[in-house]
Coordinates of C-alpha atoms and ligand atoms in Angstrom, one line a residue:
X1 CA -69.0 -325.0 -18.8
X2 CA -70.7 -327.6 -20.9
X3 CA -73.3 -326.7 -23.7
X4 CA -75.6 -328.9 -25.7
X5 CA -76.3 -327.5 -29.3
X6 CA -79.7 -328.6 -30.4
X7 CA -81.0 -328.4 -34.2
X8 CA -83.8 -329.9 -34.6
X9 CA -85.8 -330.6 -38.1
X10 CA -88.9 -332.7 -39.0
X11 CA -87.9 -336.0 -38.6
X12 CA -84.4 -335.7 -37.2
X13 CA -82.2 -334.0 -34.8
X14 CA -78.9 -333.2 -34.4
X15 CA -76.8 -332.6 -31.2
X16 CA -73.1 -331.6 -30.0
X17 CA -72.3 -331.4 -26.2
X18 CA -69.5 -328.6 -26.4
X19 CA -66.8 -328.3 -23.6
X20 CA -66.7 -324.0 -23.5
X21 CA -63.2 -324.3 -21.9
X22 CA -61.6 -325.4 -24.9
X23 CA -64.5 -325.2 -27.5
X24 CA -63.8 -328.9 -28.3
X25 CA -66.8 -331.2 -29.0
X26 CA -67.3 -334.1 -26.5
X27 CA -69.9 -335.9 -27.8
X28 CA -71.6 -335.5 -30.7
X29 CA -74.7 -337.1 -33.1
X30 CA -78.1 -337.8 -35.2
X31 CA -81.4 -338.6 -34.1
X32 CA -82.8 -339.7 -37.9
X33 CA -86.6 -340.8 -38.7
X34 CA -88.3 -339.4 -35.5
X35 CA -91.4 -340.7 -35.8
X36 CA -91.0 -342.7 -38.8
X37 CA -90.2 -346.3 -38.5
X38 CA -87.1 -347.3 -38.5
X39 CA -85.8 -344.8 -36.1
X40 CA -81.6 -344.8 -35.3
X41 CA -79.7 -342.9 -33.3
X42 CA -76.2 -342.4 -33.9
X43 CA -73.8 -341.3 -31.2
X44 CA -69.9 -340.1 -31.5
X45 CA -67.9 -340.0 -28.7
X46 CA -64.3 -341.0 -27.2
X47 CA -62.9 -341.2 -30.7
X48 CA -66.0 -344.3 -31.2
X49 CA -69.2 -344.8 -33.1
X50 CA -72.7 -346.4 -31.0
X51 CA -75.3 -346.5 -33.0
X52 CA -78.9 -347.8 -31.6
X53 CA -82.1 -348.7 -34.2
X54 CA -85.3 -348.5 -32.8
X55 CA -88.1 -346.6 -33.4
X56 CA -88.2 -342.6 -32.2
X57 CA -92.2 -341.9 -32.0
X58 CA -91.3 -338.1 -31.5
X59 CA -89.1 -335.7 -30.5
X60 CA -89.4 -336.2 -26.7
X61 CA -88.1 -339.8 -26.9
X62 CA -85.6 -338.5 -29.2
X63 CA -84.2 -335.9 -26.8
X64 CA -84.6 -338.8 -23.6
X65 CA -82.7 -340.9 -26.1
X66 CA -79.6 -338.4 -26.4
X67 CA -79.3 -337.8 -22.7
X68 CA -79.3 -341.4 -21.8
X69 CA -76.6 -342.1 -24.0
X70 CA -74.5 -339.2 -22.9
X71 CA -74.8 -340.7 -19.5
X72 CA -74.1 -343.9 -20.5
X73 CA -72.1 -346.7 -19.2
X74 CA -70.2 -347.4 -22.1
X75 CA -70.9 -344.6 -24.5
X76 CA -71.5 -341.6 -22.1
X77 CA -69.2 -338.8 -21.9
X78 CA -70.9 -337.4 -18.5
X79 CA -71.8 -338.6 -14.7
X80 CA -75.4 -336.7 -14.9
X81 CA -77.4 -334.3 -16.4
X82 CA -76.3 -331.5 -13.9
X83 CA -72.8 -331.3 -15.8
X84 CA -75.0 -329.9 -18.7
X85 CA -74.9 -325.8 -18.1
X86 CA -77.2 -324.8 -20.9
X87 CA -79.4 -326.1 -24.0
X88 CA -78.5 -323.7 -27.0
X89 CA -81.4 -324.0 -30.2
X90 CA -80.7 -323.6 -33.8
X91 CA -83.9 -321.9 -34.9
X92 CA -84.0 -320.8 -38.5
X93 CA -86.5 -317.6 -38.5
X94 CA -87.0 -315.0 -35.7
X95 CA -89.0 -312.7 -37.8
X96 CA -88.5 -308.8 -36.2
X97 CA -89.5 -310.4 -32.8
X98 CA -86.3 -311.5 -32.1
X99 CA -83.0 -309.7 -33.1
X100 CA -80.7 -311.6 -31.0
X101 CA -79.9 -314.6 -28.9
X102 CA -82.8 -314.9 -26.3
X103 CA -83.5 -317.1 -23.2
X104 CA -86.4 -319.4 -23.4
X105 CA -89.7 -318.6 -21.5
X106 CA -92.8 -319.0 -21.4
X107 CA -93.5 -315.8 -23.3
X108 CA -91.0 -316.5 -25.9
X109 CA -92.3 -319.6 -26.5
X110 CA -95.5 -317.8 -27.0
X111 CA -94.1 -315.3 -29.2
X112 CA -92.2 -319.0 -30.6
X113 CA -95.3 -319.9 -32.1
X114 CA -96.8 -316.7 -33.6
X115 CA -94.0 -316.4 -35.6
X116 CA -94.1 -320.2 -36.9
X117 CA -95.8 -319.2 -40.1
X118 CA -92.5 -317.1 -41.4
X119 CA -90.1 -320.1 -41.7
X120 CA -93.0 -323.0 -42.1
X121 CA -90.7 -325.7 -43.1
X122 CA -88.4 -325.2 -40.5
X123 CA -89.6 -323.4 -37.4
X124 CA -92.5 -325.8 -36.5
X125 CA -89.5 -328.6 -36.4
X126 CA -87.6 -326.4 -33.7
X127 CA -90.1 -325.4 -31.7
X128 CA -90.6 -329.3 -31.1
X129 CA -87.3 -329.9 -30.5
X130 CA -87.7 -327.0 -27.5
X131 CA -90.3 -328.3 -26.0
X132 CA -89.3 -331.8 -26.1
X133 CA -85.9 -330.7 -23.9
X134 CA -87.8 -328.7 -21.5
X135 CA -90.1 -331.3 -20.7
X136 CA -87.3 -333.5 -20.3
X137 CA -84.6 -331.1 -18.8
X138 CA -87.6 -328.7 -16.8
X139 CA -84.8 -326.6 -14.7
X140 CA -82.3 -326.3 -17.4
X141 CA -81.9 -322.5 -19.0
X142 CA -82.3 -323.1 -22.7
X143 CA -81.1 -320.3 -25.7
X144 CA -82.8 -319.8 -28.9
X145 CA -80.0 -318.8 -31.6
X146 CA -81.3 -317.8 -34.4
X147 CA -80.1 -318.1 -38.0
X148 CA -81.7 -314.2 -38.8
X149 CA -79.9 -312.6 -36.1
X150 CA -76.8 -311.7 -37.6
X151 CA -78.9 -310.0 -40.4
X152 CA -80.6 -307.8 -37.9
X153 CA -78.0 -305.2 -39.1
X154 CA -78.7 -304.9 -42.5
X155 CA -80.1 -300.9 -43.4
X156 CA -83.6 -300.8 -44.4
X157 CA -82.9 -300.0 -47.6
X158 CA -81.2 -303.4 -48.4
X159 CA -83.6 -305.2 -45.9
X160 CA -87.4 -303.7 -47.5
X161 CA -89.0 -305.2 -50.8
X162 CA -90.3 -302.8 -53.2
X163 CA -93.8 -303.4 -51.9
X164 CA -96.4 -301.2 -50.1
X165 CA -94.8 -299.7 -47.4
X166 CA -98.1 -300.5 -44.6
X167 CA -97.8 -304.3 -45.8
X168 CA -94.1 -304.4 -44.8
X169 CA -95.5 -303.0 -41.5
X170 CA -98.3 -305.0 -41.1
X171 CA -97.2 -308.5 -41.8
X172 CA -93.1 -308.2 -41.8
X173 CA -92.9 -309.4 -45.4
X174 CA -89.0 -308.3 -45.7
X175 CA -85.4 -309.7 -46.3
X176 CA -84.2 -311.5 -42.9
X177 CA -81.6 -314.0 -44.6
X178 CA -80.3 -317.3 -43.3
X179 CA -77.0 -318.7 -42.3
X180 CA -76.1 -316.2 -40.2
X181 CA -74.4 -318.4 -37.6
X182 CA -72.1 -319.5 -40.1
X183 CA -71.6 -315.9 -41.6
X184 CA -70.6 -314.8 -38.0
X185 CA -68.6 -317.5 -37.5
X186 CA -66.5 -317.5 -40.8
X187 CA -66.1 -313.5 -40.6
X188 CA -64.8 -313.4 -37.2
X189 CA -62.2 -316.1 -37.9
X190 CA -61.2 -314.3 -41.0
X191 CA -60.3 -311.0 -38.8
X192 CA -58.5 -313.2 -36.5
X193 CA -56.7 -315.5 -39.2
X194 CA -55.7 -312.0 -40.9
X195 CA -54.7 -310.1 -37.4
X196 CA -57.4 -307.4 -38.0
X197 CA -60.2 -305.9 -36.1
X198 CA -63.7 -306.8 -37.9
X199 CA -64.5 -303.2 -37.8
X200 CA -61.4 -302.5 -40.1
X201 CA -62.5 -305.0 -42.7
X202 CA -65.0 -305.3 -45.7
X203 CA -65.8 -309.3 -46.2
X204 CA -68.1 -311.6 -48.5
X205 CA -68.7 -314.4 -47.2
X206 CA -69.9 -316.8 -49.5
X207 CA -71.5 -319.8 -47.5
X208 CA -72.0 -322.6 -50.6
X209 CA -73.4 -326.0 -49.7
X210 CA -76.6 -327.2 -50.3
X211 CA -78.5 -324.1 -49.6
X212 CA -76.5 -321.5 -50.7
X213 CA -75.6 -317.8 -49.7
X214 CA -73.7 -314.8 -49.7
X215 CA -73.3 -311.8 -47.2
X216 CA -71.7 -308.4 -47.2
X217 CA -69.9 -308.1 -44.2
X218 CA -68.9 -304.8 -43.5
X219 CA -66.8 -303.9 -40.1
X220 CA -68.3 -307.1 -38.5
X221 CA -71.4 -306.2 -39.2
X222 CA -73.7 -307.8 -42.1
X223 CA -75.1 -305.2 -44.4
X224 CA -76.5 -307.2 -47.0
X225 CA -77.5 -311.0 -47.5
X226 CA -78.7 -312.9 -50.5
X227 CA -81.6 -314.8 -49.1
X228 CA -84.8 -312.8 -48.2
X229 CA -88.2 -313.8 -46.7
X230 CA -87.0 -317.4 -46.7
X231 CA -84.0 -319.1 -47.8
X232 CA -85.0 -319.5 -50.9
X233 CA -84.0 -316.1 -52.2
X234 CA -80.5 -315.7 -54.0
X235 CA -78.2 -318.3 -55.9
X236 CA -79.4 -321.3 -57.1
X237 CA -79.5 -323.9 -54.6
X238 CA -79.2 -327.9 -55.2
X239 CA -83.0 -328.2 -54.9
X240 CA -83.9 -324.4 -54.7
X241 CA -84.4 -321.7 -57.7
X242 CA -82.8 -318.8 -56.1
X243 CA -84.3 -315.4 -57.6
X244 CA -87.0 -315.8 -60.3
X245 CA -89.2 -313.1 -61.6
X246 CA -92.5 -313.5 -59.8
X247 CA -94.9 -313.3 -62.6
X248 CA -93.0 -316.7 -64.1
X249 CA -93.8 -318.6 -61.1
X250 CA -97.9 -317.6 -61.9
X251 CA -97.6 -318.4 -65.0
X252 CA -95.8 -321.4 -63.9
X253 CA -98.3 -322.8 -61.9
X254 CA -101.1 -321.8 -64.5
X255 CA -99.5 -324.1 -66.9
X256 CA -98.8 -327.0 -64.8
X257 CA -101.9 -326.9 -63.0
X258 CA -100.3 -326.1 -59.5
X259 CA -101.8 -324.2 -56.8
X260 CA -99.6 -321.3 -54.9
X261 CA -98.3 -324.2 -52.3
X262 CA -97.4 -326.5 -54.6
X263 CA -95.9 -323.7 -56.4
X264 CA -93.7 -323.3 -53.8
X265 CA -92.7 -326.9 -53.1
X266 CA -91.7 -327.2 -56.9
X267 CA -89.8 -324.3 -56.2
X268 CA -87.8 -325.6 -53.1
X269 CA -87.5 -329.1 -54.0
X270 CA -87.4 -329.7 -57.7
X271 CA -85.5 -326.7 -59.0
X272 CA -81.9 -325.3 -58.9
X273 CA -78.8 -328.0 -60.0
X274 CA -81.8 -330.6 -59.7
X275 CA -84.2 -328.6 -61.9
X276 CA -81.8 -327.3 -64.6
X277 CA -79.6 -330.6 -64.4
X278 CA -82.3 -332.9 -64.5
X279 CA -79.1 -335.8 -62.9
X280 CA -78.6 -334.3 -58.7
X281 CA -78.9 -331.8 -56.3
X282 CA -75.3 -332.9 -55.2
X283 CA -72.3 -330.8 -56.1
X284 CA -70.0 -334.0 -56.6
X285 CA -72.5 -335.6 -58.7
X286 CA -73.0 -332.6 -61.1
X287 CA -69.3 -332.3 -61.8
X288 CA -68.9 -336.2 -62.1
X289 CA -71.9 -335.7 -64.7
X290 CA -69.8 -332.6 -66.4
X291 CA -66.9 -334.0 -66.6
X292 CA -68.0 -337.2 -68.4
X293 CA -70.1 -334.5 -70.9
X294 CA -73.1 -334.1 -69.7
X295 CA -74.2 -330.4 -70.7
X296 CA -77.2 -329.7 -68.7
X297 CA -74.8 -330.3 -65.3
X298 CA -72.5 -327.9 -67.2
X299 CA -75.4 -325.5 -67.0
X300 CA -76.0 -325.8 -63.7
X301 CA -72.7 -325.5 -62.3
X302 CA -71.9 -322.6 -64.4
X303 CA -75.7 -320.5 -63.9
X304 CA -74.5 -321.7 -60.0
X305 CA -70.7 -319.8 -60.4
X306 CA -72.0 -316.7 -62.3
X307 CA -75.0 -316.0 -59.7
X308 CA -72.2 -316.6 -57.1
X309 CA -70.0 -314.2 -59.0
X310 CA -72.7 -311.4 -59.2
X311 CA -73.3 -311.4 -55.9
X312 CA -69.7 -310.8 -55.2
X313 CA -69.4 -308.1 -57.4
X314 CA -72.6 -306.2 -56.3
X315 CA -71.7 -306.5 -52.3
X316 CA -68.5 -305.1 -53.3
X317 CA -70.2 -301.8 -54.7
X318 CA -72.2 -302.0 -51.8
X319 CA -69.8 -301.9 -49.7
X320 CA -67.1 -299.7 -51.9
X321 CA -64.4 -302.3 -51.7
X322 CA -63.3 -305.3 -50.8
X323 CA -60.4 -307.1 -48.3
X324 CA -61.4 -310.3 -48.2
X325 CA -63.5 -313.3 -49.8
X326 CA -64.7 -316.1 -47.7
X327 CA -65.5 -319.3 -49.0
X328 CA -67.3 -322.2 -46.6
X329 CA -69.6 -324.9 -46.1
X330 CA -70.0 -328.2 -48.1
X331 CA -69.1 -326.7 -51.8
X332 CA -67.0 -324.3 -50.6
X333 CA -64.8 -326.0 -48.2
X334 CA -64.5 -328.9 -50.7
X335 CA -64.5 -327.4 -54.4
X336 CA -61.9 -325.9 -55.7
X337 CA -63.5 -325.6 -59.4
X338 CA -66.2 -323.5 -58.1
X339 CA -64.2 -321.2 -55.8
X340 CA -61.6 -320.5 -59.1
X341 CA -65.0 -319.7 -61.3
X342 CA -66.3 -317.5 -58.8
X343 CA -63.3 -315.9 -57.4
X344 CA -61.4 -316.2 -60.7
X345 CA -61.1 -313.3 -63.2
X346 CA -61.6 -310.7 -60.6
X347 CA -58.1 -309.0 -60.9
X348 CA -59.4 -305.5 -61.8
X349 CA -61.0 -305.5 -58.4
X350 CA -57.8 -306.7 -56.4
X351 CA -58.5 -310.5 -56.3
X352 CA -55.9 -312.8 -57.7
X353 CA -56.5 -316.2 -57.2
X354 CA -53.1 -319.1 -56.9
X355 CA -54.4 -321.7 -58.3
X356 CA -52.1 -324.5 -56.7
X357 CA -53.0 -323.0 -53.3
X358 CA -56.5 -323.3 -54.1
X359 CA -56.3 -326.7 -55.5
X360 CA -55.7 -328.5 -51.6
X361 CA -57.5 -331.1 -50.2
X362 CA -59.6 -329.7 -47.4
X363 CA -58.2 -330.7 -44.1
X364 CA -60.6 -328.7 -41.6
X365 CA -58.3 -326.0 -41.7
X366 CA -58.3 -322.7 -42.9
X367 CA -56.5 -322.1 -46.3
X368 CA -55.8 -318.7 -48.1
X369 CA -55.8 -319.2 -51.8
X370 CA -55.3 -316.0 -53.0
X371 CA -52.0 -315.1 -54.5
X372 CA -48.8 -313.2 -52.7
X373 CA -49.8 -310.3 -54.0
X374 CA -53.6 -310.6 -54.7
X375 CA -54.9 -307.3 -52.5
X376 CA -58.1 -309.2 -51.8
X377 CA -57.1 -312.3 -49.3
X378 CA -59.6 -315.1 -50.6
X379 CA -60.0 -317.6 -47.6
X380 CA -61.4 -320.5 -47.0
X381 CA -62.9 -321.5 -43.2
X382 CA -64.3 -324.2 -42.1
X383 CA -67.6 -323.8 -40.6
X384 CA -68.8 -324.3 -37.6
X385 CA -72.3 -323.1 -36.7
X386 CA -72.7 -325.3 -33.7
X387 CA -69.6 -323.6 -31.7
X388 CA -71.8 -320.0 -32.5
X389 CA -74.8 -321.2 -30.8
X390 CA -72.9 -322.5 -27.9
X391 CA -70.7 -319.4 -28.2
X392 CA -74.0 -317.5 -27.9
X393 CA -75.7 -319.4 -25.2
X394 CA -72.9 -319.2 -23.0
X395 CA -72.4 -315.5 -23.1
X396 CA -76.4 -315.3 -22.6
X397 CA -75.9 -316.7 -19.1
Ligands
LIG1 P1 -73.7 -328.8 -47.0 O1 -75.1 -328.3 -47.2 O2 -72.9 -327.6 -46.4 O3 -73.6 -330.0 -46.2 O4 -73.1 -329.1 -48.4 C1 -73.6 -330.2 -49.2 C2 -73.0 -330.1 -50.6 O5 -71.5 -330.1 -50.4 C3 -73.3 -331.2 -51.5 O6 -73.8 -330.8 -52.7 C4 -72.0 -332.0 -51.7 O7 -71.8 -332.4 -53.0 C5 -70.9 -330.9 -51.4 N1 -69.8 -331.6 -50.8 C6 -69.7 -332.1 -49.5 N2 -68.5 -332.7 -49.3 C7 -67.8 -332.6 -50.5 C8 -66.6 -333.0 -50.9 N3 -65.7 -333.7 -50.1 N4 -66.2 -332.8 -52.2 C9 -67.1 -332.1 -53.0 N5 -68.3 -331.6 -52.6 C10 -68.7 -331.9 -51.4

């Protein structure tokens, strides 16, 4: 069975054509500036790079685009269309309409586009990505897998804001978190990497790359996450604030002259290592900048480590105790730095970092860092949230 994995975003779109027998990636690539000019698609495949410029006027020719070149001649990996099973979507937000992987209809779609308003910067982008393969692939069954579904588990106690109780109800203004392909995916390889059933283990998995978060995992099941409404809830991100007090942002936005939306783009774009900084969003930047003395990068990474740190500490309580901390994604897979500051100095709790296992360069492998006799295995996993979706929309049909 062969499944293409579909993430979509404004202006690009990212694809992987997944062989299910032996979860290996056949082809693989980037739609970038969909209608912008300048468009380029760029295609991996047979161990070989094909890269085509011309312009992409929308996500339609886009999607046209990434068939014909897995049916290509020279770069195709393919005979036809038919050899594609499925179509499995990345989509960011499902709201409470959706709780799990769903087939696309006509109804969903419906349901698609009421909920659009919840993840405004990322749904819209998905949703065009959709369409565009079901007017080109009409007949083929299509997944939605959504980055909210492996929160649906959370109690409502850690799920509800403090607010009035009928507003929750009325307009679903709660905690659904984000990542959670990647969460699933890095929790159930640490079960398997440590011979255990998920339901015998208690796991944070701490997913740290540009956008940043942390879940509680509790017996497979996520009981807790650090994003909330949207992703920009928790840590501080490379462009995102993380948790602020409310009332600052008014006052905020009073002071600079910004209305609620502009508020909010500050807040996404221009805060976080960026913000506090003032040199990158990029982790490799900010500890180039530390290490040749720049203070405010200092401040970043280390506001970055503590909130990480906290979080760690508080899903531990919530989940009275702790077998295993996962580190993953860009920052985590590749900085050894910020895993020792955030996993460091936990020995009263059973973690004991090795420092010369922890300082490896990442080889897409999994690597256990903790110490012989740390009680607390710290791991860190690869990710790999496009062999989830597949995952997912293979075990839909
Ligand atoms: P992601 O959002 O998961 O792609 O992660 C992006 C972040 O990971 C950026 O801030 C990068 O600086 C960081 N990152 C990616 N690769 C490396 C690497 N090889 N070494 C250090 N940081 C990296």
């Amino acid at each position: 069975m062969k499944i293409l994995v579909i993430n979509a975003g404004s202006s690009s779109l990212k694809y992987q054509l997944i062989d299910m027998e032996t979860e290996g990636v056949i082809a693989k690539g980037t739609c970038e500036r969909i209608g912008i000019a300048g468009g380029k698609l760029t295609h991996k495949a047979q161990g070989k790079e094909f890269v085509i410029e011309k312009d992409i006027p929308n996500h339609t020719e886009a999607i046209s685009l990434v068939l014909k070149e897995l049916v290509d001649g020279e770069a195709g990996v393919i005979s036809s269309m038919d050899e594609i099973d499925a179509v499995g979507h990345r989509v960011v937000a499902s709201g409470e309409a959706f709780t799990k992987t769903t087939l696309v209809t006509d109804e969903v779609m419906k349901t698609m586009d009421e909920i659009a308003e919840l993840a405004p910067l990322h749904n819209p982008a998905a949703i065009l990505g959709i369409n565009a393969c079901r007017a080109v692939m009409p007949d083929k069954k299509m997944a939605l897998v959504f980055d909210t579904s492996f929160h649906a588990t959370m109690p409502d106690y850690a799920y509800l804001y403090a607010i009035d109780y009928d507003d929750y109800k009325q307009y679903k203004v709660r905690r659904y978190g984000a990542h959670g392909t990647s969460h699933k995916y890095v929790a159930g390889a640490a079960a398997e990497y440590l011979h255990k059933k998920p339901e015998e283990l208690k796991i944070v998995t701490c997913h740290l790359g540009n956008g940043s978060s942390i879940s509680a995992v509790d017996g497979g099941k996520c009981i807790d996450t650090s994003m909330g409404f949207t992703p920009l809830a928790g840590v501080p991100m490379g462009t995102r604030s993380g948790d602020i007090d409310v009332a600052a942002i008014d006052f905020l936005c009073k002071k600079k002259g910004m209305t609620m939306d502009e508020g909010l783009v500050y807040l996404n774009k221009k805060c976080g290592m960026l913000g506090v900084s003032g040199v990158s969003s990029d982790f490799r930047d900010l500890k180039a900048a530390k290490e040749a003395g720049n203070d405010r990068a200092r401040l970043a990474l280390d506001m970055f480590t503590y909130a990480c740190k906290k979080y760690v500490g508080s899903y531990m309580a919530a989940m009275g105790g702790l077998d295993c901390i996962v580190f993953t994604a860009g920052v985590g897979e590749n900085t050894p730095t910020i895993r020792s500051a955030i996993a460091g100095g936990l020995e009263f709790f059973g973690v004991k970092l090795d420092e010369s296992r922890n300082n490896y360069r990442n080889d897409g492998t999994i690597h256990e860092i903790s110490a012989e006799d740390s009680r607390v295995k710290v791991l860190v996993i690869p990710t790999n949230e496009e062999l989830v979706i597949a995952r997912e929309t293979a075990s839909l049909l």
